[in-house]
Amino acid sequence: MINQLKGMIYGFIVGDALGVPVEFKPRGTFEVNDMIGYGTYDLPPGTWSDDSSLLLCTIEHMNENSTLDDLMQKFADFDYRNYMTPFGETFDIGITTHEACQNFEYLKRSATDCGLSGEYDNGNGSLMRIAPIVKKTLDLPIEDKYRVVSDYSKLTHGHERSIMGCMIYILVLEALLSNIYKSDLINHVQIQLEELGKDYSDYYRIFNGLKILHIDEIRSTGYVVDTLEAVLYCYLNHETYQEGVFAAINLGGDTDTIGALTGALFGVTSGYIAEIDKYKSRLANLEKIESIVEWYSDKR
Ligand SMILES: [Mg+2]
């Protein structure tokens, strides 16, 4: 378990860093198969982005056992004061997350009132940072899992579709932590969603032969449904961390988030392995990351 959580987090951050240099590039215009640098943001190899910043804020909050307002404060500190960044500078943040941070910073709303919940507030901004809370949800009944996932998503993304995207991803992580076979994974998750009884029809392709779709049918945008489909498509169709994460990044579009979320799934499956370690050692601000992650993955 400890090794799987460690694999999940480092698998995520490495996936983010591998995807950063080609973020927003269209599919087919590039190919990544190693840790490169520069590109989109002109930053050196090993630079991680908002996805990892928000993930690390969430882990730190869990380590501290603090309130959701404390966590929201960390998000606002990231947005406005360069908190939890690789080189002391915030260079990337999603629009909805930024608006939620504004609501906290200037309108002084409580954390659970900061998120946006319109139809167009369904980017992958809460999905990208949800993974660590699997430690909280694992042993809970399904309704309580949903409540926790919902509370955390709502800090920035309060629409039902965003919450359901997070819920599906958390159920996938839980299944992998419980060593469910890959071939049973989607079915296993669907049984739990049926038990929960909430509408998950926006995600119907995941439960209807996602794996066998043609790659051209997979849209790798920052829309939460597209992102989750792309992540699971790469996970289901590849065997190793490296293969899966580079396939995810080479889809183009929101490469860092899709690389990160795919990396977390492979990392939780394999545990912390040499394939991840070789890239992790090149991450920017590694000491900071390690101090937060070691605590998280060791304490249960
Ligand atoms: Mg990013």
PDB file of C-alpha atoms and ligand atoms in Angstrom:
ATOM      1  CA  MET A   1       0.000   0.000   0.000  1.00  0.00           C
ATOM      2  CA  ILE A   2       2.720   2.497   0.969  1.00  0.00           C
ATOM      3  CA  ASN A   3       4.609   1.686  -2.190  1.00  0.00           C
ATOM      4  CA  GLN A   4       1.464   1.995  -4.298  1.00  0.00           C
ATOM      5  CA  LEU A   5       0.624   5.444  -2.891  1.00  0.00           C
ATOM      6  CA  LYS A   6       4.187   6.528  -3.510  1.00  0.00           C
ATOM      7  CA  GLY A   7       3.969   5.180  -7.064  1.00  0.00           C
ATOM      8  CA  MET A   8       0.700   7.034  -7.567  1.00  0.00           C
ATOM      9  CA  ILE A   9       2.040  10.422  -6.488  1.00  0.00           C
ATOM     10  CA  TYR A  10       5.428  10.246  -8.166  1.00  0.00           C
ATOM     11  CA  GLY A  11       3.838   8.652 -11.232  1.00  0.00           C
ATOM     12  CA  PHE A  12       1.573  11.692 -11.381  1.00  0.00           C
ATOM     13  CA  ILE A  13       4.209  14.385 -10.929  1.00  0.00           C
ATOM     14  CA  VAL A  14       6.569  12.762 -13.430  1.00  0.00           C
ATOM     15  CA  GLY A  15       3.693  12.456 -15.940  1.00  0.00           C
ATOM     16  CA  ASP A  16       2.965  16.161 -15.478  1.00  0.00           C
ATOM     17  CA  ALA A  17       6.614  17.137 -15.995  1.00  0.00           C
ATOM     18  CA  LEU A  18       6.911  14.919 -19.086  1.00  0.00           C
ATOM     19  CA  GLY A  19       3.841  16.589 -20.611  1.00  0.00           C
ATOM     20  CA  VAL A  20       4.562  20.238 -19.759  1.00  0.00           C
ATOM     21  CA  PRO A  21       6.870  21.043 -22.721  1.00  0.00           C
ATOM     22  CA  VAL A  22       4.243  20.005 -25.283  1.00  0.00           C
ATOM     23  CA  GLU A  23       1.056  21.261 -23.601  1.00  0.00           C
ATOM     24  CA  PHE A  24      -1.528  22.547 -26.129  1.00  0.00           C
ATOM     25  CA  LYS A  25       0.302  21.043 -29.115  1.00  0.00           C
ATOM     26  CA  PRO A  26      -2.003  19.294 -31.587  1.00  0.00           C
ATOM     27  CA  ARG A  27      -1.804  15.530 -31.985  1.00  0.00           C
ATOM     28  CA  GLY A  28       0.584  14.347 -34.660  1.00  0.00           C
ATOM     29  CA  THR A  29       2.734  17.477 -34.645  1.00  0.00           C
ATOM     30  CA  PHE A  30       5.286  16.133 -32.149  1.00  0.00           C
ATOM     31  CA  GLU A  31       6.435  12.970 -30.394  1.00  0.00           C
ATOM     32  CA  VAL A  32       7.795  12.739 -26.883  1.00  0.00           C
ATOM     33  CA  ASN A  33       9.634   9.655 -25.623  1.00  0.00           C
ATOM     34  CA  ASP A  34      11.933  11.086 -22.964  1.00  0.00           C
ATOM     35  CA  MET A  35      12.064  13.873 -20.404  1.00  0.00           C
ATOM     36  CA  ILE A  36      12.568  16.991 -22.467  1.00  0.00           C
ATOM     37  CA  GLY A  37      12.426  20.647 -21.516  1.00  0.00           C
ATOM     38  CA  TYR A  38      11.555  24.097 -22.862  1.00  0.00           C
ATOM     39  CA  GLY A  39       8.785  24.065 -25.497  1.00  0.00           C
ATOM     40  CA  THR A  40       5.434  25.589 -24.480  1.00  0.00           C
ATOM     41  CA  TYR A  41       6.631  27.480 -21.386  1.00  0.00           C
ATOM     42  CA  ASP A  42      10.358  27.556 -22.167  1.00  0.00           C
ATOM     43  CA  LEU A  43      11.241  25.937 -18.844  1.00  0.00           C
ATOM     44  CA  PRO A  44      13.943  23.294 -18.172  1.00  0.00           C
ATOM     45  CA  PRO A  45      13.383  19.501 -18.070  1.00  0.00           C
ATOM     46  CA  GLY A  46      11.718  18.315 -14.874  1.00  0.00           C
ATOM     47  CA  THR A  47       9.474  21.374 -14.532  1.00  0.00           C
ATOM     48  CA  TRP A  48       6.074  20.427 -13.145  1.00  0.00           C
ATOM     49  CA  SER A  49       2.935  22.557 -13.399  1.00  0.00           C
ATOM     50  CA  ASP A  50      -0.273  23.582 -11.624  1.00  0.00           C
ATOM     51  CA  ASP A  51      -1.488  19.979 -11.606  1.00  0.00           C
ATOM     52  CA  SER A  52       1.342  18.941  -9.298  1.00  0.00           C
ATOM     53  CA  SER A  53       1.216  22.200  -7.332  1.00  0.00           C
ATOM     54  CA  LEU A  54      -2.450  21.663  -6.463  1.00  0.00           C
ATOM     55  CA  LEU A  55      -1.874  17.968  -5.834  1.00  0.00           C
ATOM     56  CA  LEU A  56       0.992  18.737  -3.442  1.00  0.00           C
ATOM     57  CA  CYS A  57      -1.111  21.387  -1.667  1.00  0.00           C
ATOM     58  CA  THR A  58      -3.782  18.721  -1.150  1.00  0.00           C
ATOM     59  CA  ILE A  59      -1.256  16.214   0.173  1.00  0.00           C
ATOM     60  CA  GLU A  60       0.227  18.777   2.530  1.00  0.00           C
ATOM     61  CA  HIS A  61      -3.251  19.620   3.815  1.00  0.00           C
ATOM     62  CA  MET A  62      -3.867  15.920   4.443  1.00  0.00           C
ATOM     63  CA  ASN A  63      -0.535  15.577   6.235  1.00  0.00           C
ATOM     64  CA  GLU A  64      -1.499  18.512   8.429  1.00  0.00           C
ATOM     65  CA  ASN A  65      -5.029  17.188   8.917  1.00  0.00           C
ATOM     66  CA  SER A  66      -6.245  20.728   8.310  1.00  0.00           C
ATOM     67  CA  THR A  67      -9.598  22.195   7.183  1.00  0.00           C
ATOM     68  CA  LEU A  68     -10.878  22.791   3.650  1.00  0.00           C
ATOM     69  CA  ASP A  69     -10.420  26.532   4.281  1.00  0.00           C
ATOM     70  CA  ASP A  70      -6.749  25.848   4.981  1.00  0.00           C
ATOM     71  CA  LEU A  71      -6.536  23.916   1.725  1.00  0.00           C
ATOM     72  CA  MET A  72      -8.251  26.724  -0.184  1.00  0.00           C
ATOM     73  CA  GLN A  73      -5.750  29.129   1.353  1.00  0.00           C
ATOM     74  CA  LYS A  74      -2.952  27.006  -0.134  1.00  0.00           C
ATOM     75  CA  PHE A  75      -4.620  27.125  -3.568  1.00  0.00           C
ATOM     76  CA  ALA A  76      -4.907  30.924  -3.299  1.00  0.00           C
ATOM     77  CA  ASP A  77      -1.287  31.115  -2.156  1.00  0.00           C
ATOM     78  CA  PHE A  78      -0.322  29.129  -5.240  1.00  0.00           C
ATOM     79  CA  ASP A  79      -2.327  31.453  -7.478  1.00  0.00           C
ATOM     80  CA  TYR A  80      -1.287  34.757  -5.917  1.00  0.00           C
ATOM     81  CA  ARG A  81       1.959  34.128  -4.044  1.00  0.00           C
ATOM     82  CA  ASN A  82       3.838  31.440  -6.036  1.00  0.00           C
ATOM     83  CA  TYR A  83       3.299  28.848  -3.314  1.00  0.00           C
ATOM     84  CA  MET A  84       4.268  25.228  -4.079  1.00  0.00           C
ATOM     85  CA  THR A  85       5.910  25.939  -7.411  1.00  0.00           C
ATOM     86  CA  PRO A  86       9.022  24.383  -8.984  1.00  0.00           C
ATOM     87  CA  PHE A  87      11.006  27.640  -9.296  1.00  0.00           C
ATOM     88  CA  GLY A  88       9.073  30.099  -7.143  1.00  0.00           C
ATOM     89  CA  GLU A  89       6.855  31.270  -9.966  1.00  0.00           C
ATOM     90  CA  THR A  90       3.282  30.332 -10.924  1.00  0.00           C
ATOM     91  CA  PHE A  91       3.149  29.894 -14.707  1.00  0.00           C
ATOM     92  CA  ASP A  92      -0.034  27.958 -15.392  1.00  0.00           C
ATOM     93  CA  ILE A  93      -3.479  27.860 -13.791  1.00  0.00           C
ATOM     94  CA  GLY A  94      -6.926  26.891 -15.066  1.00  0.00           C
ATOM     95  CA  ILE A  95      -9.552  29.615 -15.471  1.00  0.00           C
ATOM     96  CA  THR A  96     -12.139  28.062 -13.147  1.00  0.00           C
ATOM     97  CA  THR A  97      -9.553  27.351 -10.455  1.00  0.00           C
ATOM     98  CA  HIS A  98      -8.357  30.947 -10.720  1.00  0.00           C
ATOM     99  CA  GLU A  99     -11.916  32.271 -10.359  1.00  0.00           C
ATOM    100  CA  ALA A 100     -12.461  30.080  -7.292  1.00  0.00           C
ATOM    101  CA  CYS A 101      -9.231  31.446  -5.804  1.00  0.00           C
ATOM    102  CA  GLN A 102     -10.475  34.986  -6.496  1.00  0.00           C
ATOM    103  CA  ASN A 103     -13.687  34.181  -4.615  1.00  0.00           C
ATOM    104  CA  PHE A 104     -11.606  33.102  -1.641  1.00  0.00           C
ATOM    105  CA  GLU A 105      -8.971  35.818  -1.785  1.00  0.00           C
ATOM    106  CA  TYR A 106     -11.107  38.888  -2.477  1.00  0.00           C
ATOM    107  CA  LEU A 107     -14.704  37.963  -1.696  1.00  0.00           C
ATOM    108  CA  LYS A 108     -13.600  36.109   1.450  1.00  0.00           C
ATOM    109  CA  ARG A 109     -16.038  33.281   0.785  1.00  0.00           C
ATOM    110  CA  SER A 110     -15.723  30.076   2.754  1.00  0.00           C
ATOM    111  CA  ALA A 111     -13.876  27.319   0.892  1.00  0.00           C
ATOM    112  CA  THR A 112     -16.948  25.256   0.054  1.00  0.00           C
ATOM    113  CA  ASP A 113     -18.595  28.343  -1.507  1.00  0.00           C
ATOM    114  CA  CYS A 114     -15.714  29.254  -3.784  1.00  0.00           C
ATOM    115  CA  GLY A 115     -16.142  26.793  -6.639  1.00  0.00           C
ATOM    116  CA  LEU A 116     -18.066  27.436  -9.839  1.00  0.00           C
ATOM    117  CA  SER A 117     -20.858  25.163 -10.963  1.00  0.00           C
ATOM    118  CA  GLY A 118     -22.007  26.267 -14.409  1.00  0.00           C
ATOM    119  CA  GLU A 119     -22.185  24.050 -17.485  1.00  0.00           C
ATOM    120  CA  TYR A 120     -18.981  25.683 -18.754  1.00  0.00           C
ATOM    121  CA  ASP A 121     -17.083  25.143 -15.523  1.00  0.00           C
ATOM    122  CA  ASN A 122     -16.321  21.529 -16.355  1.00  0.00           C
ATOM    123  CA  GLY A 123     -12.635  21.624 -17.112  1.00  0.00           C
ATOM    124  CA  ASN A 124     -10.400  18.995 -15.525  1.00  0.00           C
ATOM    125  CA  GLY A 125      -9.264  21.336 -12.718  1.00  0.00           C
ATOM    126  CA  SER A 126     -10.673  19.353  -9.804  1.00  0.00           C
ATOM    127  CA  LEU A 127      -9.989  15.968 -11.398  1.00  0.00           C
ATOM    128  CA  MET A 128      -6.305  16.882 -11.708  1.00  0.00           C
ATOM    129  CA  ARG A 129      -5.848  17.283  -7.958  1.00  0.00           C
ATOM    130  CA  ILE A 130      -8.253  14.704  -6.507  1.00  0.00           C
ATOM    131  CA  ALA A 131      -6.027  11.573  -6.318  1.00  0.00           C
ATOM    132  CA  PRO A 132      -4.559  12.022  -2.806  1.00  0.00           C
ATOM    133  CA  ILE A 133      -7.967  11.883  -1.131  1.00  0.00           C
ATOM    134  CA  VAL A 134      -8.212   8.209  -2.038  1.00  0.00           C
ATOM    135  CA  LYS A 135      -6.560   7.691   1.340  1.00  0.00           C
ATOM    136  CA  LYS A 136      -9.651   9.200   2.986  1.00  0.00           C
ATOM    137  CA  THR A 137     -12.281   7.459   0.855  1.00  0.00           C
ATOM    138  CA  LEU A 138     -10.907   3.937   0.691  1.00  0.00           C
ATOM    139  CA  ASP A 139     -12.701   2.424   3.668  1.00  0.00           C
ATOM    140  CA  LEU A 140     -15.900   4.476   3.470  1.00  0.00           C
ATOM    141  CA  PRO A 141     -19.371   3.375   2.319  1.00  0.00           C
ATOM    142  CA  ILE A 142     -20.180   4.548  -1.211  1.00  0.00           C
ATOM    143  CA  GLU A 143     -22.383   7.513  -0.192  1.00  0.00           C
ATOM    144  CA  ASP A 144     -19.649   8.825   2.117  1.00  0.00           C
ATOM    145  CA  LYS A 145     -17.015   8.398  -0.588  1.00  0.00           C
ATOM    146  CA  TYR A 146     -19.178  10.583  -2.826  1.00  0.00           C
ATOM    147  CA  ARG A 147     -19.648  13.208  -0.121  1.00  0.00           C
ATOM    148  CA  VAL A 148     -15.892  13.511   0.454  1.00  0.00           C
ATOM    149  CA  VAL A 149     -15.128  13.623  -3.281  1.00  0.00           C
ATOM    150  CA  SER A 150     -17.848  16.223  -3.752  1.00  0.00           C
ATOM    151  CA  ASP A 151     -16.551  18.446  -0.920  1.00  0.00           C
ATOM    152  CA  TYR A 152     -13.054  18.438  -2.416  1.00  0.00           C
ATOM    153  CA  SER A 153     -14.153  18.955  -6.016  1.00  0.00           C
ATOM    154  CA  LYS A 154     -16.457  21.825  -5.033  1.00  0.00           C
ATOM    155  CA  LEU A 155     -13.584  23.959  -3.797  1.00  0.00           C
ATOM    156  CA  THR A 156     -13.094  24.883  -7.435  1.00  0.00           C
ATOM    157  CA  HIS A 157     -15.488  22.755  -9.540  1.00  0.00           C
ATOM    158  CA  GLY A 158     -19.015  22.276  -8.219  1.00  0.00           C
ATOM    159  CA  HIS A 159     -20.894  21.033 -11.277  1.00  0.00           C
ATOM    160  CA  GLU A 160     -22.248  17.463 -10.981  1.00  0.00           C
ATOM    161  CA  ARG A 161     -20.246  16.414 -14.042  1.00  0.00           C
ATOM    162  CA  SER A 162     -16.954  17.524 -12.541  1.00  0.00           C
ATOM    163  CA  ILE A 163     -17.786  15.812  -9.266  1.00  0.00           C
ATOM    164  CA  MET A 164     -18.723  12.593 -11.091  1.00  0.00           C
ATOM    165  CA  GLY A 165     -15.449  12.692 -13.044  1.00  0.00           C
ATOM    166  CA  CYS A 166     -13.561  12.864  -9.750  1.00  0.00           C
ATOM    167  CA  MET A 167     -15.731  10.093  -8.309  1.00  0.00           C
ATOM    168  CA  ILE A 168     -15.010   7.724 -11.192  1.00  0.00           C
ATOM    169  CA  TYR A 169     -11.290   8.433 -10.984  1.00  0.00           C
ATOM    170  CA  ILE A 170     -11.247   7.835  -7.217  1.00  0.00           C
ATOM    171  CA  LEU A 171     -13.147   4.549  -7.655  1.00  0.00           C
ATOM    172  CA  VAL A 172     -10.582   3.507 -10.270  1.00  0.00           C
ATOM    173  CA  LEU A 173      -7.716   4.307  -7.882  1.00  0.00           C
ATOM    174  CA  GLU A 174      -9.408   2.416  -5.063  1.00  0.00           C
ATOM    175  CA  ALA A 175      -9.899  -0.603  -7.304  1.00  0.00           C
ATOM    176  CA  LEU A 176      -6.234  -0.544  -8.306  1.00  0.00           C
ATOM    177  CA  LEU A 177      -5.157  -0.176  -4.666  1.00  0.00           C
ATOM    178  CA  SER A 178      -7.233  -3.285  -3.976  1.00  0.00           C
ATOM    179  CA  ASN A 179      -5.444  -5.064  -6.835  1.00  0.00           C
ATOM    180  CA  ILE A 180      -8.535  -5.582  -8.968  1.00  0.00           C
ATOM    181  CA  TYR A 181      -7.526  -7.033 -12.348  1.00  0.00           C
ATOM    182  CA  LYS A 182      -7.345  -4.547 -15.179  1.00  0.00           C
ATOM    183  CA  SER A 183      -9.806  -6.645 -17.160  1.00  0.00           C
ATOM    184  CA  ASP A 184     -12.379  -6.288 -14.340  1.00  0.00           C
ATOM    185  CA  LEU A 185     -11.665  -2.640 -13.589  1.00  0.00           C
ATOM    186  CA  ILE A 186     -14.418  -0.850 -15.524  1.00  0.00           C
ATOM    187  CA  ASN A 187     -17.040  -3.362 -14.497  1.00  0.00           C
ATOM    188  CA  HIS A 188     -15.990  -3.099 -10.866  1.00  0.00           C
ATOM    189  CA  VAL A 189     -16.322   0.686 -10.933  1.00  0.00           C
ATOM    190  CA  GLN A 190     -19.689   0.549 -12.683  1.00  0.00           C
ATOM    191  CA  ILE A 191     -21.158  -1.751 -10.042  1.00  0.00           C
ATOM    192  CA  GLN A 192     -20.292   0.830  -7.384  1.00  0.00           C
ATOM    193  CA  LEU A 193     -21.740   3.682  -9.430  1.00  0.00           C
ATOM    194  CA  GLU A 194     -24.976   1.746  -9.802  1.00  0.00           C
ATOM    195  CA  GLU A 195     -25.039   1.308  -6.045  1.00  0.00           C
ATOM    196  CA  LEU A 196     -24.499   5.045  -5.585  1.00  0.00           C
ATOM    197  CA  GLY A 197     -27.429   5.752  -7.877  1.00  0.00           C
ATOM    198  CA  LYS A 198     -26.224   9.109  -9.268  1.00  0.00           C
ATOM    199  CA  ASP A 199     -26.346   9.947 -12.953  1.00  0.00           C
ATOM    200  CA  TYR A 200     -23.065   9.111 -14.685  1.00  0.00           C
ATOM    201  CA  SER A 201     -24.373   9.111 -18.249  1.00  0.00           C
ATOM    202  CA  ASP A 202     -21.972  11.880 -19.351  1.00  0.00           C
ATOM    203  CA  TYR A 203     -19.300   9.210 -19.019  1.00  0.00           C
ATOM    204  CA  TYR A 204     -21.171   6.488 -20.940  1.00  0.00           C
ATOM    205  CA  ARG A 205     -18.290   5.805 -23.342  1.00  0.00           C
ATOM    206  CA  ILE A 206     -16.092   4.662 -20.462  1.00  0.00           C
ATOM    207  CA  PHE A 207     -18.590   1.909 -19.707  1.00  0.00           C
ATOM    208  CA  ASN A 208     -19.341   1.003 -23.306  1.00  0.00           C
ATOM    209  CA  GLY A 209     -16.193  -0.263 -24.965  1.00  0.00           C
ATOM    210  CA  LEU A 210     -13.868   2.716 -24.454  1.00  0.00           C
ATOM    211  CA  LYS A 211     -10.825   0.489 -24.848  1.00  0.00           C
ATOM    212  CA  ILE A 212     -11.672  -0.556 -28.399  1.00  0.00           C
ATOM    213  CA  LEU A 213     -12.487   2.907 -29.756  1.00  0.00           C
ATOM    214  CA  HIS A 214     -10.243   4.187 -32.520  1.00  0.00           C
ATOM    215  CA  ILE A 215      -7.653   6.645 -31.236  1.00  0.00           C
ATOM    216  CA  ASP A 216      -9.179   9.355 -33.465  1.00  0.00           C
ATOM    217  CA  GLU A 217     -12.328   9.132 -31.357  1.00  0.00           C
ATOM    218  CA  ILE A 218     -10.384  10.070 -28.206  1.00  0.00           C
ATOM    219  CA  ARG A 219     -10.365  13.815 -27.603  1.00  0.00           C
ATOM    220  CA  SER A 220      -7.536  14.892 -25.355  1.00  0.00           C
ATOM    221  CA  THR A 221      -8.824  18.311 -24.344  1.00  0.00           C
ATOM    222  CA  GLY A 222      -9.098  19.891 -20.904  1.00  0.00           C
ATOM    223  CA  TYR A 223     -12.844  19.153 -20.736  1.00  0.00           C
ATOM    224  CA  VAL A 224     -13.305  16.792 -17.799  1.00  0.00           C
ATOM    225  CA  VAL A 225     -15.083  14.074 -19.812  1.00  0.00           C
ATOM    226  CA  ASP A 226     -12.484  14.137 -22.614  1.00  0.00           C
ATOM    227  CA  THR A 227      -9.633  14.042 -20.124  1.00  0.00           C
ATOM    228  CA  LEU A 228     -10.968  11.105 -18.142  1.00  0.00           C
ATOM    229  CA  GLU A 229     -11.714   9.136 -21.310  1.00  0.00           C
ATOM    230  CA  ALA A 230      -8.230   9.796 -22.673  1.00  0.00           C
ATOM    231  CA  VAL A 231      -6.606   8.750 -19.386  1.00  0.00           C
ATOM    232  CA  LEU A 232      -8.533   5.487 -19.101  1.00  0.00           C
ATOM    233  CA  TYR A 233      -8.056   4.736 -22.797  1.00  0.00           C
ATOM    234  CA  CYS A 234      -4.285   4.944 -22.384  1.00  0.00           C
ATOM    235  CA  TYR A 235      -4.351   2.987 -19.155  1.00  0.00           C
ATOM    236  CA  LEU A 236      -6.453   0.157 -20.596  1.00  0.00           C
ATOM    237  CA  ASN A 237      -4.490  -0.096 -23.827  1.00  0.00           C
ATOM    238  CA  HIS A 238      -0.939  -0.116 -22.452  1.00  0.00           C
ATOM    239  CA  GLU A 239       1.050  -2.297 -20.133  1.00  0.00           C
ATOM    240  CA  THR A 240       3.876  -0.244 -18.632  1.00  0.00           C
ATOM    241  CA  TYR A 241       4.238   3.175 -17.045  1.00  0.00           C
ATOM    242  CA  GLN A 242       6.490   4.495 -19.753  1.00  0.00           C
ATOM    243  CA  GLU A 243       4.435   3.172 -22.651  1.00  0.00           C
ATOM    244  CA  GLY A 244       1.149   4.417 -21.203  1.00  0.00           C
ATOM    245  CA  VAL A 245       2.299   7.857 -20.117  1.00  0.00           C
ATOM    246  CA  PHE A 246       4.060   8.679 -23.379  1.00  0.00           C
ATOM    247  CA  ALA A 247       1.007   7.445 -25.314  1.00  0.00           C
ATOM    248  CA  ALA A 248      -1.116   9.797 -23.183  1.00  0.00           C
ATOM    249  CA  ILE A 249       1.166  12.778 -23.790  1.00  0.00           C
ATOM    250  CA  ASN A 250       1.419  12.045 -27.495  1.00  0.00           C
ATOM    251  CA  LEU A 251      -2.365  12.434 -27.766  1.00  0.00           C
ATOM    252  CA  GLY A 252      -1.601  16.152 -27.683  1.00  0.00           C
ATOM    253  CA  GLY A 253      -3.809  18.865 -26.197  1.00  0.00           C
ATOM    254  CA  ASP A 254      -3.870  18.879 -22.397  1.00  0.00           C
ATOM    255  CA  THR A 255      -0.732  16.760 -22.284  1.00  0.00           C
ATOM    256  CA  ASP A 256       0.447  17.521 -18.759  1.00  0.00           C
ATOM    257  CA  THR A 257      -2.845  16.752 -17.032  1.00  0.00           C
ATOM    258  CA  ILE A 258      -3.545  13.663 -19.128  1.00  0.00           C
ATOM    259  CA  GLY A 259       0.043  12.475 -18.653  1.00  0.00           C
ATOM    260  CA  ALA A 260      -0.182  13.067 -14.909  1.00  0.00           C
ATOM    261  CA  LEU A 261      -3.526  11.315 -14.388  1.00  0.00           C
ATOM    262  CA  THR A 262      -2.416   8.372 -16.534  1.00  0.00           C
ATOM    263  CA  GLY A 263       0.888   8.232 -14.666  1.00  0.00           C
ATOM    264  CA  ALA A 264      -0.918   7.989 -11.341  1.00  0.00           C
ATOM    265  CA  LEU A 265      -2.913   4.958 -12.531  1.00  0.00           C
ATOM    266  CA  PHE A 266       0.194   3.116 -13.709  1.00  0.00           C
ATOM    267  CA  GLY A 267       2.067   4.153 -10.565  1.00  0.00           C
ATOM    268  CA  VAL A 268      -0.592   2.823  -8.241  1.00  0.00           C
ATOM    269  CA  THR A 269      -0.658  -0.431 -10.224  1.00  0.00           C
ATOM    270  CA  SER A 270       3.085  -1.037 -10.282  1.00  0.00           C
ATOM    271  CA  GLY A 271       4.085   0.752  -7.097  1.00  0.00           C
ATOM    272  CA  TYR A 272       7.160   2.941  -7.007  1.00  0.00           C
ATOM    273  CA  ILE A 273       9.439   1.379  -9.619  1.00  0.00           C
ATOM    274  CA  ALA A 274      12.720   2.160 -11.381  1.00  0.00           C
ATOM    275  CA  GLU A 275      10.876   3.416 -14.479  1.00  0.00           C
ATOM    276  CA  ILE A 276       9.364   6.216 -12.385  1.00  0.00           C
ATOM    277  CA  ASP A 277      12.444   6.770 -10.221  1.00  0.00           C
ATOM    278  CA  LYS A 278      14.682   7.505 -13.199  1.00  0.00           C
ATOM    279  CA  TYR A 279      12.549  10.529 -14.130  1.00  0.00           C
ATOM    280  CA  LYS A 280      11.672  11.514 -10.586  1.00  0.00           C
ATOM    281  CA  SER A 281      15.325  12.149  -9.788  1.00  0.00           C
ATOM    282  CA  ARG A 282      15.268  14.920 -12.416  1.00  0.00           C
ATOM    283  CA  LEU A 283      12.219  16.782 -11.067  1.00  0.00           C
ATOM    284  CA  ALA A 284      12.625  20.428 -10.129  1.00  0.00           C
ATOM    285  CA  ASN A 285      12.464  21.262  -6.403  1.00  0.00           C
ATOM    286  CA  LEU A 286      12.688  17.571  -5.569  1.00  0.00           C
ATOM    287  CA  GLU A 287      13.514  18.074  -1.898  1.00  0.00           C
ATOM    288  CA  LYS A 288      10.256  19.938  -1.356  1.00  0.00           C
ATOM    289  CA  ILE A 289       8.278  17.237  -3.125  1.00  0.00           C
ATOM    290  CA  GLU A 290       9.940  14.424  -1.210  1.00  0.00           C
ATOM    291  CA  SER A 291       9.373  15.986   2.193  1.00  0.00           C
ATOM    292  CA  ILE A 292       5.631  16.164   1.499  1.00  0.00           C
ATOM    293  CA  VAL A 293       5.172  12.863  -0.291  1.00  0.00           C
ATOM    294  CA  GLU A 294       7.196  10.646   2.056  1.00  0.00           C
ATOM    295  CA  TRP A 295       5.029  11.682   4.974  1.00  0.00           C
ATOM    296  CA  TYR A 296       1.820  11.103   3.019  1.00  0.00           C
ATOM    297  CA  SER A 297       2.695   7.657   1.764  1.00  0.00           C
ATOM    298  CA  ASP A 298       4.161   6.412   5.045  1.00  0.00           C
ATOM    299  CA  LYS A 299       1.432   7.423   7.468  1.00  0.00           C
ATOM    300  CA  ARG A 300      -1.790   5.621   7.144  1.00  0.00           C
TER     301      ARG A 300
HETATM  302 MG    MG B   1      -0.777  22.064 -16.019  1.00  0.00          MG
END
